[in-house]
Tab-separated table of C-alpha atoms in Angstrom:
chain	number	residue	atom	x	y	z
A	1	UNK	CA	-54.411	58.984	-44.074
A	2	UNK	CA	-51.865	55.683	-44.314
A	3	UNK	CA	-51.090	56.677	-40.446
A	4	UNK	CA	-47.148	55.193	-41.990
A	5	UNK	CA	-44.978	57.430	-39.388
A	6	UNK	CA	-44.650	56.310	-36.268
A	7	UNK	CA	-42.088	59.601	-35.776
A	8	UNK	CA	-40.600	61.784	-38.269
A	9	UNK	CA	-36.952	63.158	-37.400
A	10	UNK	CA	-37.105	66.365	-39.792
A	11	UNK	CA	-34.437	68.051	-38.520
A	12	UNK	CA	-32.096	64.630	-38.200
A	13	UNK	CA	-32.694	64.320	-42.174
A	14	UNK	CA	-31.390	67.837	-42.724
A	15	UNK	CA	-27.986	67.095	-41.093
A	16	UNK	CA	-27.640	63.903	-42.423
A	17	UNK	CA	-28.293	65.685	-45.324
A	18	UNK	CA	-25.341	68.037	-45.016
A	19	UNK	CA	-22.738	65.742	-44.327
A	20	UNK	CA	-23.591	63.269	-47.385
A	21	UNK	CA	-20.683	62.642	-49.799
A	22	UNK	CA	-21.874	62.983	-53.592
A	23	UNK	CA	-19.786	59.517	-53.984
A	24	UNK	CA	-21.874	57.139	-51.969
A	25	UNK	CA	-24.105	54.282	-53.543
A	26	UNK	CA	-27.330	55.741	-51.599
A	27	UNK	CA	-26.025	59.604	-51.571
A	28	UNK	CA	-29.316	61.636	-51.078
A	29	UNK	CA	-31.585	59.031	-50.999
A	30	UNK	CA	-34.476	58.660	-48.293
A	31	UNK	CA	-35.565	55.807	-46.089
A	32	UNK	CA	-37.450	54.750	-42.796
A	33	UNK	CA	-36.039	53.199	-40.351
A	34	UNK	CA	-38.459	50.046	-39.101
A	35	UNK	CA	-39.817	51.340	-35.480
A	36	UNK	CA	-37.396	50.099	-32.447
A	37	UNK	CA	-34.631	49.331	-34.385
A	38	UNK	CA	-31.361	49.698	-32.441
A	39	UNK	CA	-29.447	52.971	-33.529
A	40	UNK	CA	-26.151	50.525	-33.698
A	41	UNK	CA	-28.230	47.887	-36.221
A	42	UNK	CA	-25.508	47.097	-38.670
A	43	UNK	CA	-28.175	48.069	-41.351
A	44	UNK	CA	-28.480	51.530	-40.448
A	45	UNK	CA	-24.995	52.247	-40.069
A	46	UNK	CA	-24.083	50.775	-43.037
A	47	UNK	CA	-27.014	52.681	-45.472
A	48	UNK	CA	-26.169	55.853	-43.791
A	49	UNK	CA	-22.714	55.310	-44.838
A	50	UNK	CA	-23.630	54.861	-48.316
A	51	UNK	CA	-25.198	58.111	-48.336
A	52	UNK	CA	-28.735	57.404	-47.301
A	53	UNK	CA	-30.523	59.614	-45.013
A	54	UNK	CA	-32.755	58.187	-42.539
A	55	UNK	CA	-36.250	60.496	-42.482
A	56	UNK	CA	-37.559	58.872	-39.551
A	57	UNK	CA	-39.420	55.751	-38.041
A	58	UNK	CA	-41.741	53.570	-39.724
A	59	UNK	CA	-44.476	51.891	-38.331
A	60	UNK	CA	-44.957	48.410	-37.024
A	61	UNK	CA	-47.245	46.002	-35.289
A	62	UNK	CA	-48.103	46.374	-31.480
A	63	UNK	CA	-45.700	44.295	-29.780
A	64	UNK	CA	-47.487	40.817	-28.177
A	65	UNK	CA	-50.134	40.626	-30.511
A	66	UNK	CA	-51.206	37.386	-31.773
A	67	UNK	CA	-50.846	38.285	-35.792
A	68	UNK	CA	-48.467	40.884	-36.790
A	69	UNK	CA	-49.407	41.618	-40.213
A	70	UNK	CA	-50.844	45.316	-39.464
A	71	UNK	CA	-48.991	48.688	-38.353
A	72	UNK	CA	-49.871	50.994	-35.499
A	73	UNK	CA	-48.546	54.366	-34.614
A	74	UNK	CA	-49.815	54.081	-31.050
A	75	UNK	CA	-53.539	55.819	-32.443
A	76	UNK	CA	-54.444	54.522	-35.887
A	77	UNK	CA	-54.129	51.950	-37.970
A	78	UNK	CA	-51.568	52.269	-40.835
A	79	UNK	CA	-53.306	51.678	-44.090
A	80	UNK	CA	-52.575	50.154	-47.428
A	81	UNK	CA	-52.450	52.807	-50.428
A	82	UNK	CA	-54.110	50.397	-52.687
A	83	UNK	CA	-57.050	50.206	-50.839
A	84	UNK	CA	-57.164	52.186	-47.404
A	85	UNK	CA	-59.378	49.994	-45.751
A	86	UNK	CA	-56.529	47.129	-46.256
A	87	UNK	CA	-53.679	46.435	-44.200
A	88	UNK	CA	-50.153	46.892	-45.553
A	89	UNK	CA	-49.308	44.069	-43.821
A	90	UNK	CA	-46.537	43.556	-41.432
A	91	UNK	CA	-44.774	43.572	-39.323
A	92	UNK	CA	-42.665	46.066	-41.317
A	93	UNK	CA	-46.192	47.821	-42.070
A	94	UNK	CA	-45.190	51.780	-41.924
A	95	UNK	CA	-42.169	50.891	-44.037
A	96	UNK	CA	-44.036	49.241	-47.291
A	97	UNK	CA	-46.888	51.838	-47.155
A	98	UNK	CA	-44.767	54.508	-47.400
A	99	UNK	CA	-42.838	52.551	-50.318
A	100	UNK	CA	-45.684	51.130	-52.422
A	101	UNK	CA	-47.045	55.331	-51.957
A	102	UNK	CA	-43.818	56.871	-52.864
A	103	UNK	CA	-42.795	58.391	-50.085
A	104	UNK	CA	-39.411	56.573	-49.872
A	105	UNK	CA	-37.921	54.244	-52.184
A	106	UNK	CA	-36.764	52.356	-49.800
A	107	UNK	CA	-37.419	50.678	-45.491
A	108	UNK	CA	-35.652	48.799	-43.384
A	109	UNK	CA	-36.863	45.793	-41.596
A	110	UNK	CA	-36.249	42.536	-40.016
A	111	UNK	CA	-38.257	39.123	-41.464
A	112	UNK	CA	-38.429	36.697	-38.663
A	113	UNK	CA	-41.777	35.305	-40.065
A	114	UNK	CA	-42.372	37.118	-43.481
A	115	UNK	CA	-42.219	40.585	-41.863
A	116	UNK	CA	-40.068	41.980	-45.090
A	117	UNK	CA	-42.240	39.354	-47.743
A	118	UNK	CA	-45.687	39.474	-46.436
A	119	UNK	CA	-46.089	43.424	-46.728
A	120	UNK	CA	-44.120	43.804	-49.921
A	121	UNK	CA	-46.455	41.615	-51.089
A	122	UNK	CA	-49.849	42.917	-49.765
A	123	UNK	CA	-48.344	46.183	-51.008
A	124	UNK	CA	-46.767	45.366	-54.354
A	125	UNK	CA	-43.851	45.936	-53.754
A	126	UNK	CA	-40.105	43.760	-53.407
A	127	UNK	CA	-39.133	42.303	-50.068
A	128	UNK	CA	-35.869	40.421	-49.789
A	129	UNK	CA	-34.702	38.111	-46.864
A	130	UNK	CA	-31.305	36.903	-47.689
A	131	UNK	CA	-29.638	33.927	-46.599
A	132	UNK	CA	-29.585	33.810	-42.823
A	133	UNK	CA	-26.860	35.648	-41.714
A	134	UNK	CA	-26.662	37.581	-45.082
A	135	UNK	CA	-27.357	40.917	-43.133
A	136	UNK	CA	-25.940	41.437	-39.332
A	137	UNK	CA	-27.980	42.110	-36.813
A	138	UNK	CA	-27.302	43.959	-33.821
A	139	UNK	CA	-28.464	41.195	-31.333
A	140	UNK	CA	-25.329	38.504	-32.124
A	141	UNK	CA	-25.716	35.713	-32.261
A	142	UNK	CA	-29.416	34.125	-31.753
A	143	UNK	CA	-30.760	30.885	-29.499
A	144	UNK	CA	-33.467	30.164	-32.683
A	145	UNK	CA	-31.888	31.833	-35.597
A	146	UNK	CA	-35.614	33.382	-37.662
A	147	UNK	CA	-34.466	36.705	-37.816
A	148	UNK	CA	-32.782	38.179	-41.079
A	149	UNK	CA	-32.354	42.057	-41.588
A	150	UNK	CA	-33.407	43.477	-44.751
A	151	UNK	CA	-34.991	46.037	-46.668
A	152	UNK	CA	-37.975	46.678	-48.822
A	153	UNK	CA	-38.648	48.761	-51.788
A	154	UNK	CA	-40.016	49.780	-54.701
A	155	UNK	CA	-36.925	48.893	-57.211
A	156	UNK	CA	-35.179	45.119	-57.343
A	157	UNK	CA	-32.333	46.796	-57.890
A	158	UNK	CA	-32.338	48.703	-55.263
A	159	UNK	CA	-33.160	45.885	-52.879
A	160	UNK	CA	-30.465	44.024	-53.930
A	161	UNK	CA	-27.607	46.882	-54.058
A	162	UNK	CA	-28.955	47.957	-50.270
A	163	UNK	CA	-28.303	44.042	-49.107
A	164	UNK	CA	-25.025	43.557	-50.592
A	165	UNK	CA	-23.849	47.371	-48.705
A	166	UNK	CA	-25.614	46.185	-45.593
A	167	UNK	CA	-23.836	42.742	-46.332
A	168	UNK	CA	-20.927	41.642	-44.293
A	169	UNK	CA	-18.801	40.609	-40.975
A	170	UNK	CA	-19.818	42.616	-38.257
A	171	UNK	CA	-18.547	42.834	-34.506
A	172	UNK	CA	-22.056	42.472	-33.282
A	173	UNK	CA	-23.464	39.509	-35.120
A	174	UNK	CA	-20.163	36.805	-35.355
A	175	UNK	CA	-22.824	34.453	-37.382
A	176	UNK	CA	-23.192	37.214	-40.327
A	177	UNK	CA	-21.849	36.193	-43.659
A	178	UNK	CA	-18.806	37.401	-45.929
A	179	UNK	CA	-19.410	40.211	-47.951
A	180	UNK	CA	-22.375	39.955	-50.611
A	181	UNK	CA	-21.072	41.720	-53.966
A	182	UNK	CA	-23.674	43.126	-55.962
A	183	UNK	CA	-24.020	39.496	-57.786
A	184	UNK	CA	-23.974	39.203	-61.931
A	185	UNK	CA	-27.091	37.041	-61.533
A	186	UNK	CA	-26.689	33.558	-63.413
A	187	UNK	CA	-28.392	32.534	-66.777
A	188	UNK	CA	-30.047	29.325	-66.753
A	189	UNK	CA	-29.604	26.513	-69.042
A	190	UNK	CA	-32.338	26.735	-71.354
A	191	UNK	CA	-35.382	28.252	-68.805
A	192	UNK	CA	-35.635	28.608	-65.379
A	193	UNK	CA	-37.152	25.596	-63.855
A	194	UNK	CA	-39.050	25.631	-60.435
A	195	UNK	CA	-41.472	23.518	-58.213
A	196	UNK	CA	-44.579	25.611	-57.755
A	197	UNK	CA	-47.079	24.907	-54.744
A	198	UNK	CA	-50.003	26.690	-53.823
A	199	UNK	CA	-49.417	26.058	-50.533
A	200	UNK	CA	-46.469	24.510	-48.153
A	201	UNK	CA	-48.993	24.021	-45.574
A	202	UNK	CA	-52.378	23.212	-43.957
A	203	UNK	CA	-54.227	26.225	-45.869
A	204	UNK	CA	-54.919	25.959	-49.040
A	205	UNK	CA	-53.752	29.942	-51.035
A	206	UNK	CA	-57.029	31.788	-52.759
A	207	UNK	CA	-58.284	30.319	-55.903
A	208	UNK	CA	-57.371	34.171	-57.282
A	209	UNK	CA	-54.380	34.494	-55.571
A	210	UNK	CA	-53.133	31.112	-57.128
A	211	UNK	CA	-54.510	31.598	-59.856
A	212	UNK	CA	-52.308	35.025	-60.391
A	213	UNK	CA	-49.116	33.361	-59.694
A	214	UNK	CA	-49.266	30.572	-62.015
A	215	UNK	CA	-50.521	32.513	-64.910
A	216	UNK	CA	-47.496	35.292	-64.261
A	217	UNK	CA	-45.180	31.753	-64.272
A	218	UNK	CA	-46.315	30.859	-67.759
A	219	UNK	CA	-46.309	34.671	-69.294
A	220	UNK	CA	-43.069	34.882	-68.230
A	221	UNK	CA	-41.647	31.886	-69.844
A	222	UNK	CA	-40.171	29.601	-66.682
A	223	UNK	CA	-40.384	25.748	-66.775
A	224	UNK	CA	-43.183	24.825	-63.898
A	225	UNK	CA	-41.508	21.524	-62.797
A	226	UNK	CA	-43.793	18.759	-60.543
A	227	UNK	CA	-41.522	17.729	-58.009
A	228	UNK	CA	-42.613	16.336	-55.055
A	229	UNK	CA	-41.881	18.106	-51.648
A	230	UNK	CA	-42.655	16.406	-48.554
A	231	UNK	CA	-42.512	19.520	-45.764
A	232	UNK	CA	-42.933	18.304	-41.962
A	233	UNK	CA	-45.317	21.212	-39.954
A	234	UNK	CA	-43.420	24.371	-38.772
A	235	UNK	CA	-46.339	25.705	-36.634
A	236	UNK	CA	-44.531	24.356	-33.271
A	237	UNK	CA	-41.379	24.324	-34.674
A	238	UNK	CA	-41.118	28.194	-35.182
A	239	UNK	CA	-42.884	29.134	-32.321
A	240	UNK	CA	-40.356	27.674	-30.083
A	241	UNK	CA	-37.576	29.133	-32.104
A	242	UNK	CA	-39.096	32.836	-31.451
A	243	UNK	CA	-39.649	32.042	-27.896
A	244	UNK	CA	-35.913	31.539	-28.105
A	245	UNK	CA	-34.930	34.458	-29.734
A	246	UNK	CA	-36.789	36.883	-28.098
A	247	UNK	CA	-35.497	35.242	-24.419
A	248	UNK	CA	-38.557	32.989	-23.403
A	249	UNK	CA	-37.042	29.804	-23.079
A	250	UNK	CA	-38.238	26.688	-24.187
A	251	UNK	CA	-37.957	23.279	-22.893
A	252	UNK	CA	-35.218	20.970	-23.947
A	253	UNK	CA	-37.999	18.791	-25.575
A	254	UNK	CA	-39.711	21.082	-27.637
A	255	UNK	CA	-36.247	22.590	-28.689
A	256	UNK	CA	-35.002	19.544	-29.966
A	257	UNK	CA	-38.067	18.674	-31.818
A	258	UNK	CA	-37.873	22.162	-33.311
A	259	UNK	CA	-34.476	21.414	-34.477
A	260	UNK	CA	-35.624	18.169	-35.429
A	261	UNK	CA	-37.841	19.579	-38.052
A	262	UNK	CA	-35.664	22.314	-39.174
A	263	UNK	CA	-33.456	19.277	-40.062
A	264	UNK	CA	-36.126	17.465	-41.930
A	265	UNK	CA	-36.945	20.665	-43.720
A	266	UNK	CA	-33.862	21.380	-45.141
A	267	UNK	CA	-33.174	18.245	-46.446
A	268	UNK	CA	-36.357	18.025	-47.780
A	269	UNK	CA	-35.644	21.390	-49.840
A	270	UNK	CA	-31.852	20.240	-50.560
A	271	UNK	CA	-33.713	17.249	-52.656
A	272	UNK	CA	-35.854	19.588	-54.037
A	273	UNK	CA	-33.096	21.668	-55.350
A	274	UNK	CA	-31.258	18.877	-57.079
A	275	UNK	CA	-34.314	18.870	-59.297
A	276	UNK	CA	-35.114	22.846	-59.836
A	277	UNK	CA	-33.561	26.139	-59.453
A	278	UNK	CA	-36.037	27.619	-57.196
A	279	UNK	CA	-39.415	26.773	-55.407
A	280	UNK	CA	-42.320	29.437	-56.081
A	281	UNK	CA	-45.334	30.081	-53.669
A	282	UNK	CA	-47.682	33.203	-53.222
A	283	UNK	CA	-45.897	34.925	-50.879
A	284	UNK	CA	-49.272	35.374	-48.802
A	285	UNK	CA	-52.378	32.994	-48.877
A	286	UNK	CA	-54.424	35.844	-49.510
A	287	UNK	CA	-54.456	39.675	-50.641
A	288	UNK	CA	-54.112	41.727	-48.080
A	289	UNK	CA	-56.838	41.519	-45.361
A	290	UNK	CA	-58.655	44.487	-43.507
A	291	UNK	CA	-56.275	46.878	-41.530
A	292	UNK	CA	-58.151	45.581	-38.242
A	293	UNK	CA	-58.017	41.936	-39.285
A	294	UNK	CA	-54.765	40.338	-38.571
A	295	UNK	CA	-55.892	38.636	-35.758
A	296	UNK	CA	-58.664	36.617	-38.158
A	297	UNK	CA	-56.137	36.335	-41.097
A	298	UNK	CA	-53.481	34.787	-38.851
A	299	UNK	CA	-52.472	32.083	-41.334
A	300	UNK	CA	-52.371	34.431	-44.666
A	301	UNK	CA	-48.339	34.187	-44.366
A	302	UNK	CA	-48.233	30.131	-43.895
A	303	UNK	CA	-46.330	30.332	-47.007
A	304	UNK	CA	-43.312	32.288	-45.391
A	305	UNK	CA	-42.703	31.036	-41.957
A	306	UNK	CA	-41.082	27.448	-43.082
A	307	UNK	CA	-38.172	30.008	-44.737
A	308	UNK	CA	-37.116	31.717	-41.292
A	309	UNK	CA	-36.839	27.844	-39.597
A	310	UNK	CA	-34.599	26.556	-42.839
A	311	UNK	CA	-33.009	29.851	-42.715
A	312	UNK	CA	-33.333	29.825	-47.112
A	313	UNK	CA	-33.092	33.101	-49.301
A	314	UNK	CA	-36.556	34.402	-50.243
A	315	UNK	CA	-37.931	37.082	-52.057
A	316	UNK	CA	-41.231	38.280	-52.787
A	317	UNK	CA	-42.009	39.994	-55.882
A	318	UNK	CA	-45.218	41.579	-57.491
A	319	UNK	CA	-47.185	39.199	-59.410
A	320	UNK	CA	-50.468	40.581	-60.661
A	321	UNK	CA	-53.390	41.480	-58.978
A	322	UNK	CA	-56.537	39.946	-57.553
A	323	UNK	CA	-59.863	41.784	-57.070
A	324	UNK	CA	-57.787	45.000	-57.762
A	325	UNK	CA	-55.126	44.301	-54.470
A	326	UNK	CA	-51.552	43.416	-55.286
A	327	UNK	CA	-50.556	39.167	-55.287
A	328	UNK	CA	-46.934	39.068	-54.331
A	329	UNK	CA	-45.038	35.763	-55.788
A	330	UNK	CA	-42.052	34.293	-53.072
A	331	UNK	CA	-38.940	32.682	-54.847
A	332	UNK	CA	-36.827	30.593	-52.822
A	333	UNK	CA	-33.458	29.016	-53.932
A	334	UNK	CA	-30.911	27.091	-51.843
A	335	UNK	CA	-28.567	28.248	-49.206
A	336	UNK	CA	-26.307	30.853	-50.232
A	337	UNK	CA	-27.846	30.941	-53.433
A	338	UNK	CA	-29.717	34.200	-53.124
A	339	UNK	CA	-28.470	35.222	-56.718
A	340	UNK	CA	-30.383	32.141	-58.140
A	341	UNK	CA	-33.186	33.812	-56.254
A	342	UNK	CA	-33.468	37.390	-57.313
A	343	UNK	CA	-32.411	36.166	-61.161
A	344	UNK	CA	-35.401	34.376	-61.109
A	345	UNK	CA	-37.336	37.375	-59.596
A	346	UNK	CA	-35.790	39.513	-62.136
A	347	UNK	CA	-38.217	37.290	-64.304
A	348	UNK	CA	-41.505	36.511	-62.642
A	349	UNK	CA	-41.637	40.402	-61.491
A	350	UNK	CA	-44.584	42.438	-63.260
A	351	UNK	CA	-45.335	46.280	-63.231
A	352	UNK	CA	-48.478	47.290	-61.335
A	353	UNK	CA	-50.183	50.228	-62.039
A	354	UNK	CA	-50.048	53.230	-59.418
A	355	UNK	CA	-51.692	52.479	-56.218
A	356	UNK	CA	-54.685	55.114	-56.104
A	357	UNK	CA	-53.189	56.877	-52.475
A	358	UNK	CA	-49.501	57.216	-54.786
C-alpha cells in the first residue's frame, strides 16, 4: 500500500545477517539503502560494518523531474503512512515511509536540496544533514558542493550515532571531514536562543504550519530572539550548483554569481550566529502535499535549499501536527557546529502519535 520498496534483497539480508558480529554499534539492525546508491558509498560500507544489515532499496523520485518531493517504484506512487493519499516527500521518499511505518528504524540518503529534511518532516520523523563534508560520498570531490550523505530515522539518537560511524576521511571523497565522535551535546547559558523565520524566502510557510513551530518553540522553553537576517535569493544560485554537480556545466557567469551569493549567504548567517545559537524554520512550507503533487508544490522546501548552497548543519525534527499531518521544525547552527544543532533538536523535538498505516 506505501509502494516504499523499490527492490527487496531477502536473501542478501540473511547473509549479512550471518556474518554480523554481536559487538557492532548497529549489530542486527535493519535499513534501506536510498535507490541508486553506489555499492562503494562510504555510508553503506561503513553501517554495514557496524553491524547493520541492508534489507534492500528504498524508493526515490523519477530522475529529471521538475519537483522531487515524491517516490516511485517504477509503477506506483509511494505513499505517506499518515495519510496515504500524501506524499512522503522526497527525494529519499521509500526510505522515510518505511521509517515513520516501522519497517526500519533507520534509511540512507543524500540531501542536496532537503532530500533527508523535507521527508522526515512530511513524515515525522528526524532527518540530519551534517556539515558539508561531514559524511563522504562516493563521487569525490564535487564542482557545486549541495550534496551531503545522511540518514533518516525514527530515533535522534540513532541519527546521530549512524553520522558520527559514517563520519570520517575517506579515499573517495578527499573534501570529507575528520572523524565526528558521538558529540556530548553542549548546555547553553541560561536557554537556548534562536532567530525564528517563517520563511527564508519568497513564500510565505502555512499559517498552521507556522503556527505549529512557534508554539512547540515556546512549550519547550527556548529564547525566540529577533535578529535580523538579510538572505540574497538562492533560486539561481543552486540551480547552477546542481547543474555542476551532476556534470551539466554552467557558464563562467552564472557560476560566479552562484558563488557570489553563497558568499553573501554565509556571511549573512555568520552575523546571525554571533547573536543566537541556531536559526529555526519549518522545515517545509507546507504539510506534506498529495503523492501526485510535487510538481504543483514545487516551492514547499524553500526553507531547505539556502542550507545545501552555505553548506550549514541542519536538522529537521517533528514539531506537532497540522490538520492531522506531521510539521517538521529545521535547526540550523554554524559550520561545524552540528552538536549546537541536534542539542537544540534534542529540545524542540515532540512525540507524535502512531501514524494510522504503523
Amino acid at each position: 500500500m506505501l509502494h516504499f520498496l523499490d527492490e527487496l534483497d531477502a536473501d542478501g539480508a540473511r547473509r549479512a545477517a550471518e556474518r554480523v558480529h554481536p559487538s557492532g554499534a548497529f549489530a542486527g539492525v535493519p535499513f534501506l539503502i536510498k535507490a541508486r546508491t553506489p555499492p562503494e558509498s562510504p555510508i553503506l560500507t561503513r553501517l554495514i560494518a557496524a553491524g547493520a544489515i541492508p534489507i534492500g532499496w528504498a524508493t526515490r523520485a523519477r530522475p529529471g523531474a521538475v519537483s522531487l518531493t515524491f517516490g516511485w517504484n517504477g509503477r506506483e506512487y509511494t505513499r505517506n503512512p499518515w495519510d496515504v493519499e500524501r506524499s512522503p516527500g522526497g527525494s529519499t521518499a521509500g526510505g522515510a515511509a518505511a521509517v515513520a511505518a516501522g519497517v526500519v528504524p533507520l534509511a540512507t540518503g543524500g540531501d542536496s536540496g532537503g532530500s533527508l529534511r523535507i521527508p522526515a518532516s512530511f513524515c515525522g520523523i528526524v532527518g540530519f544533514k551534517g556539515t558539508y563534508g561531514r559524511v563522504p560520498r562516493p563521487g569525490g570531490r564535487a564542482l557545486g558542493g549541495l550534496t551531503t550523505a545522511g540518514v533518516i530515522g525514527a530515533d535522534l539518537d540513532d541519527v546521530i550515532l549512524a553520522t558520527s560511524i559514517a563520519s570520517g576521511p575517506h579515499r573517495l571523497d578527499p573534501t570529507s571531514l575528520p572523524h565526528w565522535p558521538v558529540p556530548t551535546e553542549p548546555e547553553p547559558i541560561g536557554r537556548w536562543r534562536v532567530a525564528y523565520f517563517s520563511t527564508l524566502g519568497r513564500w510565505g510557510a502555512d499559517p498552521g504550519v507556522d503556527r505549529v513551530v512557534r508554539e512547540r518553540l515556546v512549550q519547550c522553553g527556548i529564547e525566540v530572539v529577533d535578529v535580523p537576517l538579510e538572505l540574497a535569493p538562492t533560486d539561481d544560485a543552486w540551480s547552477v550548483l546542481s547543474a555542476l554537480d551532476n556534470g551539466r556545466g554552467a557558464d563562467a557567469a552564472a557560476a560566479n554569481r552562484a558563488r557570489e551569493v553563497r558568499d553573501h549567504n554565509n556571511t549573512a548567517l555568520a552575523d546571525l550566529f554571533t547573536e543566537v545559537d541556531a536559526l529555526v524554520t519549518p522545515t517545509t512550507l507546507t504539510v506534506a502535499h498529495g503523492y501526485d503533487q510535487h510538481e504543483q508544490s514545487i516551492v514547499t522546501g524553500d526553507p531547505c535549499w539556502i542550507f545545501n548552497v552555505t553548506g550549514h548543519p541542519a536538522v529537521s525534527v517533528p514539531a506537532g501536527l497540522a490538520d492531522g499531518l506531521p510539521v517538521g521544525a529545521q535547526i540550523v547552527a554554524p559550520h561545524g557546529a552540528d552538536e549546537v544543532a541536534l542539542a537544540v533538536a534534542r529540545q524542540v523535538l515532540t512525540d507524535l502519535p502512531q501514524p494510522p498505516l504503523r
